[in-house]
């Protein structure tokens, strides 16, 4: 029995340097490829598994535009198009992946040492392009970032989208600069010592320009998702849909030299087959590592709190390197904002943060009142670098009704407290663009659809989305260009003292982290002391020669805290309340066990 039933898809250059077209469309009776400018369509031949091939590459070069003609009726772009220069409804473009790379000896920092910076191409700079991001390398290097995570760039309708309406997963968005500019970005960042992680979406496709159903059974009605019918990863013909997305993942890593993938909402990837898509992807990436000699990172976003996603194959896991840990964000967010509606109702206690600081998950098999069920599995046997934590990200900001960031919600002292809590943690920290200087421009949900009926549906749906929250205000119009423009970063932060100081605070803590100042939390038992009534948390760790003590005051009052433990002198590493950081009060440089420290409201202090 032939197991090799899948084929590479798209317009690919063969060993003969000619371009070969391959399309999977198992129910089509006839398929032709049309080259723009040619009068006659070229014939394609079908194999036993529904792949249509055309080896006639005569006259086809990089830049040639083409469409497929199905049954003489539907003239459509290529689902595996690598370039859509004129948008989602127009001609696909043949791409030559040749590029003068300069990163042959590049190796990213180990996952445990990464400081990740999430950014959106369209709003990170005024120009909103891949090339414009390169101009901000100096800023990221000065901050101490060694990995960026780019929100999805798969071709979407129009010229602006927050990223999750892509319909051509192989095509880098044309308005961002397309294939060549993305490769230039990756090469330049590698020269600067910064890894590049790409956010990809394998749980749904956007609504406009999504022609997949005309080609074959890409979707299944077996499962319901927030976006309608699920992608078909385990039903009839699913081998070929899996093949489509697995090829896509490998293309980014191999052809674009991307260092890792962030996999959007993997809990919505419906797959009850014998080998879950995530595990198959992980196995494929293992094979690519052997081929290239380079490590790659797969990071999942999951709301299941299930260590199966990141556990070894030998333990029944999928073998991904890390996953986002929302519990940490929610624990910090509720403590500094007091917001307890919606899913935040499951959080809000100092004990929640203490638990998350020690093991990532709070919900590790315990009951969730919000979900009305037991949630999660025990993460205590997983390494801390398998969990990525944040205090802001595109979801937790962009999915707020008005897209308001923390500086619009909480005080300056609370910003430093939240930042310090994240950056001293044993987990991999991720910053959201602009967070490092207290960006107060919102990051709102925006689209640029061309179908008026779809635009209306999106506008109405967005308005109904926040019923379980008590947020005030009006929902910004997702289709308005102003909503997009309002979401762009304001880079004039150095002229504002508080913002410039916050940047220096982030920079200093990242430097301390890279120097190993907080490594005891990764290697030793973490000891916590919860004082719920005072909204205080002590965190400590020690080995034979080193000690670290963290004091977190989430209250709005000065708290006099006794320094307990063996009799010794503790030295200040940093305190967010110090005047150096525009704080209200200076803490002493040293303190002896048994004495008290007056902790300023909403502050973090670290002694060693």
Coordinates of C-alpha atoms in Angstrom, one line a residue:
X1 CA 0.0 0.0 0.0
X2 CA 1.4 3.4 -1.0
X3 CA 1.9 5.6 2.0
X4 CA 3.4 8.5 0.0
X5 CA 0.1 9.9 -1.2
X6 CA 0.7 13.6 -0.7
X7 CA 2.6 16.0 -3.0
X8 CA 4.2 19.4 -2.7
X9 CA 1.7 22.0 -3.9
X10 CA 1.9 25.4 -5.6
X11 CA 4.2 26.8 -8.3
X12 CA 7.6 25.3 -7.5
X13 CA 10.9 25.4 -9.3
X14 CA 12.1 21.9 -10.3
X15 CA 15.6 20.5 -10.7
X16 CA 15.3 21.4 -14.4
X17 CA 14.8 25.1 -13.3
X18 CA 11.4 25.1 -14.8
X19 CA 8.3 25.8 -12.7
X20 CA 5.8 23.0 -12.1
X21 CA 2.3 23.7 -11.0
X22 CA 0.5 21.3 -8.6
X23 CA -3.0 21.7 -7.2
X24 CA -5.0 19.3 -5.0
X25 CA -8.6 19.3 -6.1
X26 CA -10.0 15.7 -5.8
X27 CA -13.5 16.3 -7.0
X28 CA -12.7 18.4 -10.1
X29 CA -13.3 16.9 -13.5
X30 CA -10.9 19.2 -15.3
X31 CA -8.2 21.6 -14.2
X32 CA -6.1 24.0 -16.3
X33 CA -3.6 26.6 -15.4
X34 CA -3.9 30.0 -17.0
X35 CA -0.8 32.2 -17.4
X36 CA -1.6 35.8 -17.5
X37 CA -1.0 37.2 -21.0
X38 CA -1.4 33.8 -22.7
X39 CA -4.5 33.1 -24.8
X40 CA -4.7 29.3 -24.2
X41 CA -4.9 27.6 -20.8
X42 CA -2.3 24.9 -20.1
X43 CA -3.6 21.4 -19.4
X44 CA -3.1 19.6 -16.1
X45 CA -3.1 15.9 -15.4
X46 CA -4.7 14.2 -12.4
X47 CA -3.1 11.5 -10.2
X48 CA -4.8 8.9 -8.1
X49 CA -5.1 11.1 -5.1
X50 CA -6.6 14.2 -6.6
X51 CA -3.4 16.1 -7.4
X52 CA -3.3 18.0 -10.7
X53 CA 0.1 18.5 -12.3
X54 CA 1.4 20.7 -15.1
X55 CA 5.1 20.2 -15.9
X56 CA 4.9 22.7 -18.8
X57 CA 7.0 25.5 -17.4
X58 CA 7.9 26.9 -20.8
X59 CA 7.9 30.7 -20.6
X60 CA 7.1 30.8 -16.9
X61 CA 9.5 32.9 -14.8
X62 CA 9.5 34.5 -11.4
X63 CA 6.9 37.2 -11.5
X64 CA 4.6 35.3 -13.9
X65 CA 1.0 35.6 -12.9
X66 CA -1.4 32.7 -13.0
X67 CA -4.8 31.2 -11.9
X68 CA -6.3 27.8 -12.0
X69 CA -9.5 27.1 -14.0
X70 CA -11.7 24.5 -12.4
X71 CA -14.1 22.6 -14.6
X72 CA -14.0 25.4 -17.1
X73 CA -16.1 27.5 -14.7
X74 CA -14.1 28.9 -11.7
X75 CA -11.0 30.9 -12.4
X76 CA -9.3 31.1 -9.0
X77 CA -5.9 32.1 -7.4
X78 CA -3.7 29.3 -6.2
X79 CA -4.5 28.2 -2.5
X80 CA -0.8 27.7 -2.1
X81 CA 0.1 31.0 -3.7
X82 CA 3.4 32.5 -2.4
X83 CA 2.5 36.0 -3.6
X84 CA -0.8 37.9 -4.2
X85 CA 0.6 41.2 -5.4
X86 CA -2.9 42.5 -6.3
X87 CA -4.9 41.2 -3.4
X88 CA -6.8 38.1 -2.4
X89 CA -9.1 37.9 -5.4
X90 CA -6.5 38.5 -8.1
X91 CA -3.7 36.6 -9.9
X92 CA -1.2 34.5 -8.0
X93 CA 2.5 35.3 -8.7
X94 CA 5.3 32.8 -9.3
X95 CA 8.1 33.2 -6.7
X96 CA 11.8 32.4 -6.9
X97 CA 13.1 31.7 -3.4
X98 CA 16.7 32.5 -4.4
X99 CA 18.1 35.1 -1.9
X100 CA 21.6 36.2 -0.9
X101 CA 21.5 35.1 2.7
X102 CA 24.3 36.2 5.0
X103 CA 23.2 34.1 8.1
X104 CA 24.9 30.8 7.3
X105 CA 26.4 30.6 10.8
X106 CA 23.4 32.0 12.7
X107 CA 22.2 30.2 15.8
X108 CA 19.5 31.7 18.0
X109 CA 19.8 32.0 21.8
X110 CA 18.5 29.0 23.7
X111 CA 14.7 29.1 24.4
X112 CA 15.4 29.6 28.2
X113 CA 17.4 32.8 27.4
X114 CA 14.9 34.4 25.1
X115 CA 13.4 37.8 25.6
X116 CA 10.5 37.9 23.1
X117 CA 9.0 41.0 21.6
X118 CA 5.6 40.7 19.9
X119 CA 4.9 43.1 17.1
X120 CA 2.4 43.8 14.4
X121 CA 3.9 44.8 11.1
X122 CA 1.3 47.4 10.1
X123 CA 1.2 49.3 13.4
X124 CA 4.8 48.9 14.7
X125 CA 6.0 51.8 12.4
X126 CA 4.4 54.6 10.6
X127 CA 5.1 53.0 7.2
X128 CA 3.9 49.6 8.4
X129 CA 6.2 47.4 6.3
X130 CA 8.8 44.7 6.8
X131 CA 11.5 47.1 5.7
X132 CA 10.5 49.8 8.2
X133 CA 10.9 47.3 11.1
X134 CA 14.6 47.0 10.2
X135 CA 15.0 50.6 11.1
X136 CA 14.0 49.8 14.7
X137 CA 16.7 47.1 15.3
X138 CA 18.8 49.6 17.3
X139 CA 15.9 50.2 19.7
X140 CA 15.3 46.5 20.2
X141 CA 19.0 45.8 20.7
X142 CA 19.3 48.6 23.2
X143 CA 16.4 47.2 25.1
X144 CA 18.0 43.7 25.2
X145 CA 15.5 41.9 23.0
X146 CA 16.9 38.7 21.3
X147 CA 13.7 37.4 19.6
X148 CA 10.8 39.1 17.9
X149 CA 7.5 37.5 17.3
X150 CA 5.7 38.8 14.2
X151 CA 1.9 38.6 14.2
X152 CA 0.4 36.8 11.2
X153 CA 1.4 38.0 7.8
X154 CA -0.5 35.5 5.6
X155 CA -2.2 37.5 2.8
X156 CA -5.4 39.1 4.0
X157 CA -8.0 41.2 2.2
X158 CA -7.2 44.9 1.8
X159 CA -4.1 46.7 3.2
X160 CA -4.8 46.5 6.9
X161 CA -5.8 43.7 9.2
X162 CA -4.8 42.8 12.7
X163 CA -3.6 39.5 11.3
X164 CA -6.1 36.7 11.9
X165 CA -8.1 36.9 8.6
X166 CA -5.4 35.5 6.3
X167 CA -6.6 33.3 3.4
X168 CA -3.3 32.5 1.6
X169 CA -1.1 31.0 4.3
X170 CA 2.0 30.7 1.9
X171 CA 1.9 34.3 0.8
X172 CA 3.6 37.2 2.8
X173 CA 1.2 40.1 2.8
X174 CA 1.8 42.3 -0.3
X175 CA 1.2 45.6 1.5
X176 CA 3.9 44.7 4.0
X177 CA 6.5 44.2 1.2
X178 CA 6.0 40.5 0.2
X179 CA 8.6 37.8 0.0
X180 CA 11.9 39.6 -0.7
X181 CA 11.4 42.2 2.1
X182 CA 10.5 39.6 4.6
X183 CA 13.7 37.7 3.8
X184 CA 15.6 40.9 4.1
X185 CA 14.1 41.5 7.5
X186 CA 15.0 38.0 8.8
X187 CA 18.6 38.3 7.4
X188 CA 19.1 41.8 9.0
X189 CA 17.7 40.6 12.4
X190 CA 20.0 37.6 12.4
X191 CA 22.9 39.9 11.7
X192 CA 21.9 41.8 14.8
X193 CA 21.6 38.7 16.9
X194 CA 17.8 38.6 17.1
X195 CA 15.8 35.5 16.3
X196 CA 12.5 35.8 14.3
X197 CA 9.4 33.9 15.3
X198 CA 6.3 34.0 13.1
X199 CA 2.7 33.7 14.2
X200 CA 0.8 31.3 12.0
X201 CA -2.9 30.4 12.0
X202 CA -3.8 26.7 11.4
X203 CA -7.2 26.7 13.2
X204 CA -9.3 28.7 10.8
X205 CA -9.2 30.8 7.6
X206 CA -10.4 34.3 7.1
X207 CA -13.8 34.9 5.4
X208 CA -13.0 37.1 2.4
X209 CA -10.9 35.5 -0.4
X210 CA -11.3 32.1 1.1
X211 CA -11.9 29.8 -1.9
X212 CA -10.7 26.6 -0.4
X213 CA -14.1 24.9 -0.4
X214 CA -14.2 25.2 -4.2
X215 CA -11.0 23.2 -4.5
X216 CA -11.9 20.3 -2.1
X217 CA -13.1 19.3 1.4
X218 CA -10.8 21.6 3.3
X219 CA -13.5 22.0 6.0
X220 CA -15.6 19.5 8.0
X221 CA -18.9 19.9 9.7
X222 CA -17.9 17.4 12.4
X223 CA -16.8 20.2 14.7
X224 CA -18.0 23.7 15.4
X225 CA -15.5 26.5 16.0
X226 CA -15.9 30.2 16.7
X227 CA -15.3 30.7 12.9
X228 CA -17.7 28.1 11.6
X229 CA -16.8 24.7 10.1
X230 CA -13.4 23.4 11.3
X231 CA -10.5 22.8 9.0
X232 CA -10.5 19.1 8.1
X233 CA -7.6 17.5 9.9
X234 CA -9.1 14.0 10.7
X235 CA -12.1 13.4 8.3
X236 CA -12.1 11.9 4.8
X237 CA -9.3 13.4 2.6
X238 CA -7.7 15.0 5.6
X239 CA -4.2 13.7 4.7
X240 CA -4.1 16.3 2.0
X241 CA -5.3 19.2 4.1
X242 CA -2.7 18.2 6.8
X243 CA -0.1 18.1 4.0
X244 CA -1.0 21.6 2.9
X245 CA -0.4 23.2 6.4
X246 CA 2.6 21.1 7.2
X247 CA 4.2 22.2 4.0
X248 CA 3.4 25.7 4.9
X249 CA 5.1 25.5 8.3
X250 CA 8.2 24.0 6.8
X251 CA 8.4 26.6 4.1
X252 CA 8.6 29.5 6.6
X253 CA 11.4 27.7 8.5
X254 CA 13.3 26.5 5.4
X255 CA 12.9 29.2 2.7
X256 CA 12.6 32.2 5.0
X257 CA 15.0 31.1 7.7
X258 CA 12.4 31.8 10.4
X259 CA 13.6 30.5 13.8
X260 CA 10.2 29.4 15.1
X261 CA 6.5 29.4 14.8
X262 CA 3.8 30.6 17.3
X263 CA 0.8 28.5 16.6
X264 CA -2.5 30.4 17.2
X265 CA -5.2 28.9 19.4
X266 CA -4.2 25.2 19.1
X267 CA -7.3 24.2 21.2
X268 CA -9.3 25.1 18.1
X269 CA -7.3 22.7 15.9
X270 CA -9.8 19.8 15.8
X271 CA -8.0 16.5 15.3
X272 CA -9.0 13.1 16.8
X273 CA -6.8 11.2 14.4
X274 CA -4.1 8.7 15.5
X275 CA -1.3 11.3 15.3
X276 CA -2.4 14.8 16.2
X277 CA -1.5 17.5 13.7
X278 CA 0.7 19.2 16.3
X279 CA 2.7 16.1 16.9
X280 CA 3.1 15.5 13.2
X281 CA 4.3 19.1 12.8
X282 CA 6.8 18.6 15.6
X283 CA 8.1 15.4 14.1
X284 CA 8.5 17.1 10.7
X285 CA 10.4 20.0 12.3
X286 CA 12.7 17.5 14.1
X287 CA 13.5 16.1 10.6
X288 CA 14.2 19.6 9.3
X289 CA 16.6 20.3 12.3
X290 CA 18.6 17.2 11.3
X291 CA 18.7 18.4 7.7
X292 CA 19.8 22.0 8.4
X293 CA 21.6 21.6 11.7
X294 CA 19.6 24.5 13.1
X295 CA 17.2 24.5 16.1
X296 CA 13.6 25.6 15.6
X297 CA 11.0 26.6 18.2
X298 CA 7.3 25.7 18.2
X299 CA 5.2 27.7 20.7
X300 CA 1.5 27.0 21.1
X301 CA -1.2 29.3 22.2
X302 CA -3.7 27.1 24.1
X303 CA -6.4 27.8 26.7
X304 CA -6.5 24.1 27.8
X305 CA -3.6 24.3 30.3
X306 CA -2.7 20.8 29.1
X307 CA 1.0 19.8 29.3
X308 CA 0.4 17.3 26.6
X309 CA 1.1 20.0 24.1
X310 CA 4.7 20.5 25.4
X311 CA 5.5 17.1 26.9
X312 CA 7.9 14.6 25.3
X313 CA 6.6 12.0 22.7
X314 CA 7.6 9.3 25.3
X315 CA 5.0 10.8 27.7
X316 CA 2.3 10.9 25.1
X317 CA 3.0 14.6 24.3
X318 CA 3.1 16.5 21.1
X319 CA 6.7 17.6 21.7
X320 CA 6.3 21.4 21.2
X321 CA 8.9 23.5 22.8
X322 CA 6.7 25.9 24.8
X323 CA 3.2 27.4 25.2
X324 CA 1.7 30.7 26.2
X325 CA 0.5 30.7 29.8
X326 CA -2.5 33.0 30.2
X327 CA -2.9 32.2 33.9
X328 CA 0.2 34.3 34.7
X329 CA -1.2 37.3 32.7
X330 CA -4.6 37.0 34.3
X331 CA -3.2 36.8 37.8
X332 CA -1.1 39.9 37.4
X333 CA -3.8 41.8 35.5
X334 CA -6.5 41.3 38.0
X335 CA -4.3 42.3 40.9
X336 CA -3.2 45.6 39.3
X337 CA -6.5 46.5 37.7
X338 CA -9.2 45.1 40.0
X339 CA -11.1 43.8 36.9
X340 CA -12.9 40.6 37.9
X341 CA -15.6 40.3 35.2
X342 CA -15.6 37.7 32.3
X343 CA -12.8 35.2 32.5
X344 CA -11.0 37.4 35.0
X345 CA -13.5 36.2 37.6
X346 CA -11.4 33.1 38.1
X347 CA -8.5 35.2 39.3
X348 CA -7.7 38.2 41.6
X349 CA -6.0 36.7 44.6
X350 CA -2.3 37.0 45.7
X351 CA -2.4 33.2 46.1
X352 CA -3.1 32.9 42.4
X353 CA 0.0 34.8 41.5
X354 CA 2.1 32.8 44.0
X355 CA 1.0 29.5 42.4
X356 CA 1.5 30.8 38.8
X357 CA 5.0 32.1 39.7
X358 CA 6.0 28.6 40.9
X359 CA 4.6 26.5 38.1
X360 CA 2.9 28.6 35.4
X361 CA -0.6 27.1 35.5
X362 CA -3.0 28.1 38.2
X363 CA -5.7 25.8 36.8
X364 CA -3.9 22.5 36.9
X365 CA -6.9 20.2 37.3
X366 CA -8.9 22.4 39.7
X367 CA -12.4 23.8 39.2
X368 CA -13.0 27.0 37.2
X369 CA -16.2 28.9 38.2
X370 CA -16.1 30.8 34.9
X371 CA -16.0 27.6 32.8
X372 CA -18.0 25.5 35.2
X373 CA -15.7 22.6 35.0
X374 CA -12.3 21.2 36.0
X375 CA -9.5 22.8 33.9
X376 CA -5.9 21.9 33.3
X377 CA -3.2 19.3 34.1
X378 CA -0.2 19.3 36.5
X379 CA 2.8 21.3 35.0
X380 CA 5.1 20.7 38.0
X381 CA 7.3 18.3 36.0
X382 CA 7.8 20.7 33.0
X383 CA 10.8 23.0 32.8
X384 CA 10.1 26.7 33.3
X385 CA 11.3 27.7 29.9
X386 CA 8.4 25.8 28.4
X387 CA 6.0 28.5 29.5
X388 CA 5.9 32.0 27.8
X389 CA 4.4 34.7 30.0
X390 CA 3.4 38.3 29.5
X391 CA 1.6 41.2 31.0
X392 CA 0.2 42.5 27.7
X393 CA -0.2 40.9 24.3
X394 CA -2.2 41.4 21.1
X395 CA -5.1 39.3 22.5
X396 CA -5.3 40.8 26.0
X397 CA -5.2 44.3 24.5
X398 CA -6.8 44.0 21.1
X399 CA -9.7 41.9 22.5
X400 CA -10.6 44.7 25.0
X401 CA -13.6 46.7 23.8
X402 CA -11.5 49.9 23.0
X403 CA -8.1 48.2 22.8
X404 CA -6.8 50.2 25.8
X405 CA -3.4 49.3 27.0
X406 CA -2.3 49.1 30.7
X407 CA -1.0 52.7 30.8
X408 CA -4.5 53.9 30.2
X409 CA -5.9 51.7 33.0
X410 CA -3.3 51.7 35.8
X411 CA -0.8 54.0 37.5
X412 CA 2.8 54.4 36.6
X413 CA 3.9 52.5 39.8
X414 CA 1.6 49.6 38.8
X415 CA 3.3 49.4 35.3
X416 CA 6.7 49.0 37.0
X417 CA 5.2 46.4 39.4
X418 CA 3.7 44.3 36.6
X419 CA 6.9 44.6 34.5
X420 CA 9.1 43.5 37.3
X421 CA 6.9 40.6 38.2
X422 CA 7.2 39.3 34.7
X423 CA 10.9 39.9 34.1
X424 CA 12.1 38.2 37.3
X425 CA 9.9 35.2 36.7
X426 CA 11.4 31.8 35.8
X427 CA 9.5 31.7 32.5
X428 CA 10.2 33.1 29.1
X429 CA 9.0 36.7 29.1
X430 CA 7.3 38.3 26.1
X431 CA 6.7 42.0 25.7
X432 CA 4.1 43.5 23.5
X433 CA 5.3 46.3 21.2
X434 CA 5.5 49.7 22.9
X435 CA 5.0 48.2 26.4
X436 CA 8.7 48.9 27.3
X437 CA 8.0 52.6 27.3
X438 CA 4.4 52.7 28.4
X439 CA 2.8 53.2 25.0
X440 CA -0.7 54.5 25.6
X441 CA -2.0 54.4 22.1
X442 CA -4.6 51.7 21.9
X443 CA -4.2 48.5 19.9
X444 CA -7.6 48.0 18.4
X445 CA -9.2 45.3 16.2
X446 CA -9.2 46.5 12.6
X447 CA -10.0 45.0 9.1
X448 CA -10.2 46.2 5.5
X449 CA -12.8 44.0 3.9
X450 CA -14.2 44.7 0.5
X451 CA -17.6 43.0 0.9
X452 CA -20.2 45.4 2.4
X453 CA -22.3 42.6 3.9
X454 CA -19.2 41.1 5.6
X455 CA -18.2 44.5 6.9
X456 CA -21.6 44.9 8.5
X457 CA -21.5 41.5 10.0
X458 CA -18.0 42.1 11.5
X459 CA -19.2 45.5 12.9
X460 CA -22.3 44.0 14.5
X461 CA -20.4 40.9 15.8
X462 CA -17.8 43.0 17.4
X463 CA -20.4 45.1 19.3
X464 CA -21.9 41.9 20.8
X465 CA -18.6 40.4 21.8
X466 CA -18.2 42.1 25.2
X467 CA -21.5 41.1 27.0
X468 CA -19.6 39.4 29.8
X469 CA -17.5 42.5 30.6
X470 CA -18.3 45.8 32.2
X471 CA -16.1 47.9 30.0
X472 CA -17.4 51.4 29.2
X473 CA -17.4 53.2 25.9
X474 CA -18.1 52.5 22.2
X475 CA -16.7 49.8 20.1
X476 CA -14.3 51.3 17.5
X477 CA -15.4 50.6 13.9
X478 CA -13.1 47.8 12.8
X479 CA -13.4 48.9 9.1
X480 CA -12.4 52.5 9.7
X481 CA -8.9 53.5 8.7
X482 CA -8.8 55.7 11.8
X483 CA -9.1 52.6 14.0
X484 CA -6.0 51.3 12.3
X485 CA -4.1 54.5 12.5
X486 CA -5.0 55.0 16.1
X487 CA -3.2 51.7 16.8
X488 CA 0.2 52.8 15.5
X489 CA 3.0 53.3 18.0
X490 CA 4.1 56.7 19.0
X491 CA 7.9 56.6 19.0
X492 CA 8.4 60.0 20.5
X493 CA 8.7 58.5 24.0
X494 CA 12.2 59.8 24.9
X495 CA 10.9 63.4 25.2
X496 CA 8.5 62.2 28.0
X497 CA 10.4 61.6 31.3
X498 CA 8.1 58.9 32.7
X499 CA 8.1 56.9 29.5
X500 CA 11.9 57.2 29.0
X501 CA 12.4 56.1 32.6
X502 CA 10.1 53.1 32.1
X503 CA 12.2 52.2 29.1
X504 CA 15.4 52.3 31.2
X505 CA 13.6 50.3 33.9
X506 CA 12.8 47.5 31.4
X507 CA 16.3 47.7 29.9
X508 CA 17.9 47.4 33.4
X509 CA 15.8 44.4 34.4
X510 CA 16.4 42.6 31.1
X511 CA 20.1 43.2 31.6
X512 CA 19.9 41.7 35.1
X513 CA 17.9 38.8 33.8
X514 CA 20.5 38.1 31.1
X515 CA 23.3 38.3 33.7
X516 CA 21.6 35.5 35.7
X517 CA 20.3 37.6 38.6
X518 CA 17.0 35.7 38.8
X519 CA 18.3 32.3 37.7
X520 CA 17.7 30.8 41.2
X521 CA 14.0 30.8 40.4
X522 CA 14.7 28.5 37.4
X523 CA 17.0 26.1 39.3
X524 CA 15.9 26.0 42.9
X525 CA 12.6 25.5 44.8
X526 CA 10.6 28.6 44.9
X527 CA 9.3 29.5 48.4
X528 CA 6.3 31.9 48.6
X529 CA 4.6 33.6 51.5
X530 CA 1.1 34.9 50.8
X531 CA -0.4 37.8 52.8
X532 CA -3.8 38.0 51.2
X533 CA -5.3 40.6 53.5
X534 CA -2.4 43.0 52.9
X535 CA -2.1 42.1 49.2
X536 CA 1.6 41.2 49.8
X537 CA 3.6 38.4 48.3
X538 CA 7.1 37.3 49.3
X539 CA 9.1 35.1 46.9
X540 CA 12.4 33.5 47.8
X541 CA 14.9 31.0 46.5
X542 CA 18.3 29.9 47.7
X543 CA 21.2 27.5 47.1
X544 CA 24.5 26.9 48.9
X545 CA 25.9 30.3 48.1
X546 CA 23.2 32.6 46.7
X547 CA 19.9 34.0 48.0
X548 CA 17.1 36.1 46.4
X549 CA 14.1 37.7 48.0
X550 CA 11.3 39.4 46.2
X551 CA 8.7 41.6 47.9
X552 CA 5.6 42.5 46.0
X553 CA 3.1 45.0 47.3
X554 CA -0.1 45.0 45.3
X555 CA -1.9 47.3 47.8
X556 CA -2.4 51.0 47.7
X557 CA -0.8 51.5 51.1
X558 CA 2.7 51.5 52.5
X559 CA 3.3 48.0 54.0
X560 CA 6.0 47.5 56.7
X561 CA 7.3 44.0 56.1
X562 CA 9.6 42.1 58.4
X563 CA 12.6 40.5 56.6
X564 CA 12.5 37.0 57.9
X565 CA 14.9 34.1 57.4
X566 CA 18.4 33.3 58.7
X567 CA 20.3 36.2 60.2
X568 CA 22.1 37.9 57.4
X569 CA 22.5 41.2 55.5
X570 CA 20.4 41.5 52.4
X571 CA 21.5 43.9 49.6
X572 CA 19.2 45.7 47.3
X573 CA 19.2 44.6 43.7
X574 CA 16.5 47.1 42.6
X575 CA 13.3 48.6 43.9
X576 CA 10.7 50.1 41.6
X577 CA 9.8 52.7 44.2
X578 CA 13.3 54.2 44.1
X579 CA 13.7 57.8 42.8
X580 CA 15.9 56.4 40.0
X581 CA 12.7 55.0 38.5
X582 CA 10.6 58.1 39.3
X583 CA 9.3 56.3 42.4
X584 CA 7.9 57.9 45.6
X585 CA 10.5 56.6 48.2
X586 CA 14.0 55.2 48.3
X587 CA 14.5 51.8 50.0
X588 CA 17.7 51.2 51.9
X589 CA 20.7 49.7 50.1
X590 CA 20.8 46.9 52.7
X591 CA 18.7 45.4 55.5
X592 CA 19.4 42.8 58.2
X593 CA 17.0 39.9 58.8
X594 CA 14.5 40.7 61.5
X595 CA 14.2 44.4 60.5
X596 CA 11.4 45.9 58.6
X597 CA 11.2 47.5 55.2
X598 CA 8.5 50.1 54.3
X599 CA 7.3 48.9 51.0
X600 CA 5.7 51.7 48.9
X601 CA 2.3 51.1 47.4
X602 CA 2.2 49.0 44.2
X603 CA 5.9 48.2 44.2
X604 CA 8.4 45.4 43.6
X605 CA 11.7 45.2 45.6
X606 CA 14.4 42.6 45.1
X607 CA 17.2 41.8 47.6
X608 CA 20.0 39.3 47.5

